[in-house]
mmCIF file of C-alpha atoms in Angstrom:
data_model
loop_
_atom_site.group_PDB
_atom_site.id
_atom_site.type_symbol
_atom_site.label_atom_id
_atom_site.label_comp_id
_atom_site.label_asym_id
_atom_site.label_seq_id
_atom_site.Cartn_x
_atom_site.Cartn_y
_atom_site.Cartn_z
ATOM 1 C CA MET H 1 9.048 -20.243 -17.732
ATOM 2 C CA ASP H 2 9.256 -21.812 -14.321
ATOM 3 C CA THR H 3 6.145 -22.369 -12.279
ATOM 4 C CA ILE H 4 5.343 -21.431 -8.739
ATOM 5 C CA ALA H 5 4.139 -24.562 -7.019
ATOM 6 C CA THR H 6 1.963 -22.737 -4.499
ATOM 7 C CA ARG H 7 -1.793 -22.990 -4.984
ATOM 8 C CA GLY H 8 -4.587 -21.934 -2.701
ATOM 9 C CA THR H 9 -5.058 -18.697 -0.837
ATOM 10 C CA TRP H 10 -2.269 -16.169 -1.260
ATOM 11 C CA VAL H 11 -2.293 -13.435 1.365
ATOM 12 C CA LEU H 12 -0.758 -10.233 0.054
ATOM 13 C CA HIS H 13 0.188 -7.111 1.956
ATOM 14 C CA GLY H 14 -0.607 -3.547 0.962
ATOM 15 C CA ILE H 15 -0.448 -0.065 2.405
ATOM 16 C CA VAL H 16 -3.515 2.186 2.112
ATOM 17 C CA THR H 17 -2.787 5.213 -0.064
ATOM 18 C CA ASP H 18 -4.577 7.964 -1.963
ATOM 19 C CA GLY H 19 -5.554 7.513 -5.587
ATOM 20 C CA LEU H 20 -5.840 10.178 -8.260
ATOM 21 C CA GLY H 21 -9.394 11.064 -7.264
ATOM 22 C CA GLU H 22 -10.827 10.069 -10.655
ATOM 23 C CA ALA H 23 -12.433 6.730 -9.799
ATOM 24 C CA ALA H 24 -15.455 8.087 -7.915
ATOM 25 C CA HIS H 25 -16.719 9.905 -11.020
ATOM 26 C CA PHE H 26 -15.859 6.984 -13.294
ATOM 27 C CA MET H 27 -17.664 4.508 -11.048
ATOM 28 C CA LEU H 28 -20.891 6.490 -11.237
ATOM 29 C CA MET H 29 -21.107 5.949 -15.003
ATOM 30 C CA LYS H 30 -24.128 3.908 -16.006
ATOM 31 C CA TRP H 31 -22.230 1.366 -18.134
ATOM 32 C CA PHE H 32 -19.722 0.673 -15.343
ATOM 33 C CA ARG H 33 -22.352 0.275 -12.623
ATOM 34 C CA SER H 34 -24.420 -1.974 -14.885
ATOM 35 C CA GLN H 35 -21.460 -4.268 -15.634
ATOM 36 C CA CYS H 36 -20.512 -4.416 -11.946
ATOM 37 C CA ARG H 37 -24.036 -5.510 -11.043
ATOM 38 C CA GLU H 38 -24.370 -8.000 -13.911
ATOM 39 C CA ARG H 39 -20.835 -9.411 -14.058
ATOM 40 C CA LEU H 40 -19.446 -8.959 -10.532
ATOM 41 C CA GLY H 41 -22.677 -9.157 -8.561
ATOM 42 C CA ILE H 42 -22.089 -5.908 -6.674
ATOM 43 C CA ASN H 43 -23.331 -2.345 -6.605
ATOM 44 C CA PRO H 44 -19.940 -0.700 -5.999
ATOM 45 C CA SER H 45 -19.359 2.091 -3.532
ATOM 46 C CA PRO H 46 -18.002 5.141 -5.425
ATOM 47 C CA GLY H 47 -14.226 5.346 -5.575
ATOM 48 C CA THR H 48 -11.542 2.724 -5.334
ATOM 49 C CA PHE H 49 -9.633 1.530 -2.295
ATOM 50 C CA ASN H 50 -6.018 2.134 -3.293
ATOM 51 C CA LEU H 51 -3.174 0.006 -2.039
ATOM 52 C CA ARG H 52 0.575 0.219 -2.528
ATOM 53 C CA MET H 53 1.487 -3.444 -2.734
ATOM 54 C CA GLN H 54 4.619 -5.149 -1.491
ATOM 55 C CA GLY H 55 6.055 -8.585 -0.795
ATOM 56 C CA GLU H 56 7.148 -11.686 -2.656
ATOM 57 C CA HIS H 57 3.645 -12.929 -3.487
ATOM 58 C CA TRP H 58 2.803 -9.553 -5.076
ATOM 59 C CA GLN H 59 5.974 -9.656 -7.163
ATOM 60 C CA ARG H 60 4.968 -13.080 -8.464
ATOM 61 C CA LEU H 61 1.262 -12.377 -8.900
ATOM 62 C CA ARG H 62 1.441 -8.888 -10.407
ATOM 63 C CA PRO H 63 2.591 -9.912 -13.918
ATOM 64 C CA GLN H 64 -0.330 -12.347 -14.148
ATOM 65 C CA LEU H 65 -2.834 -9.663 -13.151
ATOM 66 C CA HIS H 66 -1.488 -7.081 -15.562
ATOM 67 C CA HIS H 67 -1.129 -9.402 -18.551
ATOM 68 C CA ASN H 68 -4.338 -11.398 -18.187
ATOM 69 C CA THR H 69 -6.293 -9.271 -20.644
ATOM 70 C CA ALA H 70 -7.830 -12.242 -22.442
ATOM 71 C CA GLY H 71 -8.661 -14.387 -19.426
ATOM 72 C CA ALA H 72 -6.021 -16.822 -20.583
ATOM 73 C CA HIS H 73 -4.585 -17.716 -17.193
ATOM 74 C CA PRO H 74 -6.562 -20.544 -15.565
ATOM 75 C CA ALA H 75 -4.902 -19.990 -12.172
ATOM 76 C CA LEU H 76 -6.757 -16.767 -11.437
ATOM 77 C CA PRO H 77 -10.525 -16.389 -11.601
ATOM 78 C CA VAL H 78 -11.115 -13.272 -13.695
ATOM 79 C CA ILE H 79 -14.025 -11.295 -15.098
ATOM 80 C CA HIS H 80 -13.445 -8.676 -17.773
ATOM 81 C CA LEU H 81 -15.361 -5.426 -18.013
ATOM 82 C CA ALA H 82 -15.856 -4.267 -21.595
ATOM 83 C CA PRO H 83 -16.363 -0.511 -21.884
ATOM 84 C CA PRO H 84 -17.931 1.587 -24.598
ATOM 85 C CA ALA H 85 -15.582 3.364 -27.019
ATOM 86 C CA GLY H 86 -13.314 5.891 -25.366
ATOM 87 C CA PHE H 87 -12.847 4.045 -22.067
ATOM 88 C CA CYS H 88 -10.341 1.374 -21.043
ATOM 89 C CA ALA H 89 -11.251 -2.233 -20.329
ATOM 90 C CA ALA H 90 -10.397 -3.833 -16.998
ATOM 91 C CA SER H 91 -9.783 -7.259 -15.499
ATOM 92 C CA CYS H 92 -11.439 -7.962 -12.138
ATOM 93 C CA TYR H 93 -10.270 -10.549 -9.620
ATOM 94 C CA PRO H 94 -12.173 -11.666 -6.510
ATOM 95 C CA VAL H 95 -10.326 -10.853 -3.280
ATOM 96 C CA HIS H 96 -11.028 -11.031 0.441
ATOM 97 C CA ILE H 97 -9.922 -7.899 2.338
ATOM 98 C CA ALA H 98 -8.629 -8.001 5.923
ATOM 99 C CA GLY H 99 -10.268 -11.373 6.479
ATOM 100 C CA ALA H 100 -13.640 -9.638 6.535
ATOM 101 C CA ILE H 101 -14.932 -8.249 3.220
ATOM 102 C CA ASP H 102 -15.377 -9.790 -0.226
ATOM 103 C CA ALA H 103 -14.323 -7.357 -2.930
ATOM 104 C CA TRP H 104 -12.818 -7.139 -6.424
ATOM 105 C CA ALA H 105 -9.312 -6.081 -7.426
ATOM 106 C CA ILE H 106 -9.709 -4.072 -10.608
ATOM 107 C CA VAL H 107 -6.795 -3.809 -13.048
ATOM 108 C CA PRO H 108 -7.304 -1.309 -15.881
ATOM 109 C CA HIS H 109 -5.864 -2.217 -19.270
ATOM 110 C CA ILE H 110 -3.651 0.834 -19.645
ATOM 111 C CA GLY H 111 0.041 1.241 -20.310
ATOM 112 C CA HIS H 112 2.391 2.519 -17.644
ATOM 113 C CA TYR H 113 0.191 1.423 -14.749
ATOM 114 C CA PRO H 114 2.234 1.727 -11.520
ATOM 115 C CA HIS H 115 3.902 -1.587 -10.635
ATOM 116 C CA ASP H 116 2.960 -1.357 -6.965
ATOM 117 C CA LYS H 117 -0.621 -0.069 -7.270
ATOM 118 C CA LEU H 118 -3.763 -2.129 -6.760
ATOM 119 C CA GLU H 119 -7.283 -0.717 -6.826
ATOM 120 C CA VAL H 120 -10.115 -2.537 -5.082
ATOM 121 C CA ILE H 121 -13.876 -2.055 -5.364
ATOM 122 C CA ALA H 122 -16.587 -3.312 -3.035
ATOM 123 C CA PRO H 123 -20.249 -2.694 -2.224
ATOM 124 C CA VAL H 124 -19.113 -0.732 0.852
ATOM 125 C CA ASN H 125 -16.649 2.088 1.401
ATOM 126 C CA LEU H 126 -13.630 0.008 2.399
ATOM 127 C CA ARG H 127 -11.818 2.779 4.292
ATOM 128 C CA ALA H 128 -14.866 3.308 6.496
ATOM 129 C CA ALA H 129 -15.740 -0.389 6.861
ATOM 130 C CA LEU H 130 -12.181 -1.296 7.888
ATOM 131 C CA GLY H 131 -11.571 1.895 9.864
ATOM 132 C CA VAL H 132 -8.279 2.599 8.071
ATOM 133 C CA ALA H 133 -6.481 5.685 6.782
ATOM 134 C CA ASN H 134 -3.425 6.303 4.602
ATOM 135 C CA GLY H 135 -0.421 4.357 5.815
ATOM 136 C CA ALA H 136 -2.416 1.503 7.356
ATOM 137 C CA ALA H 137 -1.327 -2.039 6.500
ATOM 138 C CA VAL H 138 -4.036 -4.234 4.980
ATOM 139 C CA ASN H 139 -3.977 -7.901 3.963
ATOM 140 C CA LEU H 140 -5.927 -9.229 1.026
ATOM 141 C CA ALA H 141 -6.309 -12.779 -0.194
ATOM 142 C CA PHE H 142 -6.354 -14.041 -3.781
ATOM 143 C CA ASN H 143 -7.442 -17.576 -4.601
ATOM 144 C CA VAL H 144 -4.774 -19.083 -6.871
ATOM 145 C CA THR H 145 -6.180 -22.267 -8.402
ATOM 146 C CA ALA H 146 -3.186 -23.491 -10.437
ATOM 147 C CA PRO H 147 0.571 -22.913 -10.615
ATOM 148 C CA LEU H 148 1.579 -19.493 -11.913
ATOM 149 C CA ALA H 149 4.229 -18.977 -14.563
ATOM 150 C CA GLN H 150 7.353 -17.139 -13.509
ATOM 151 C CA ARG H 151 9.862 -15.720 -15.939
ATOM 152 C CA HIS H 152 13.417 -17.013 -15.918
ATOM 153 C CA ARG H 153 15.915 -14.721 -14.239
ATOM 154 C CA THR H 154 18.971 -13.539 -16.078
ATOM 155 C CA ALA H 155 22.452 -13.835 -14.609
ATOM 156 C CA GLY H 156 22.846 -11.383 -11.753
ATOM 157 C CA GLU H 157 19.112 -11.023 -10.971
ATOM 158 C CA GLN H 158 18.058 -11.769 -7.434
ATOM 159 C CA ALA H 159 15.156 -14.004 -6.489
#
């Protein structure tokens, strides 16, 4: 594994998109709301703010987000939500949206999660607070505190 030397604030770019419409119901569940208050320090607005992510930083950061199920990567502050039986766990990462709102990127521990999808929760409805609709470009910042691992490329792969 190579490492990415960049530390500090990584600004990533996403496009606002619709989700599946399931998060609003899920986020009203008592166990989820309780863990968000106790572990994340927020009372989340129902539903997730869905982004279709793009760019080099996302390509480098995504594997860390989706494989950090044990909190093993010291470069990314993470809090895990542990559900009751029958629900999936999730890793939550602090982010700053559009230079204005502190929020949490939430990555469910499920197989076949779309490679370009990122869901964000916050104590406010992010679409309304930012005044955005589908197709709008939004920046979000992750705080990367140590070099990230990057897999070696095989012959013929592009950087």
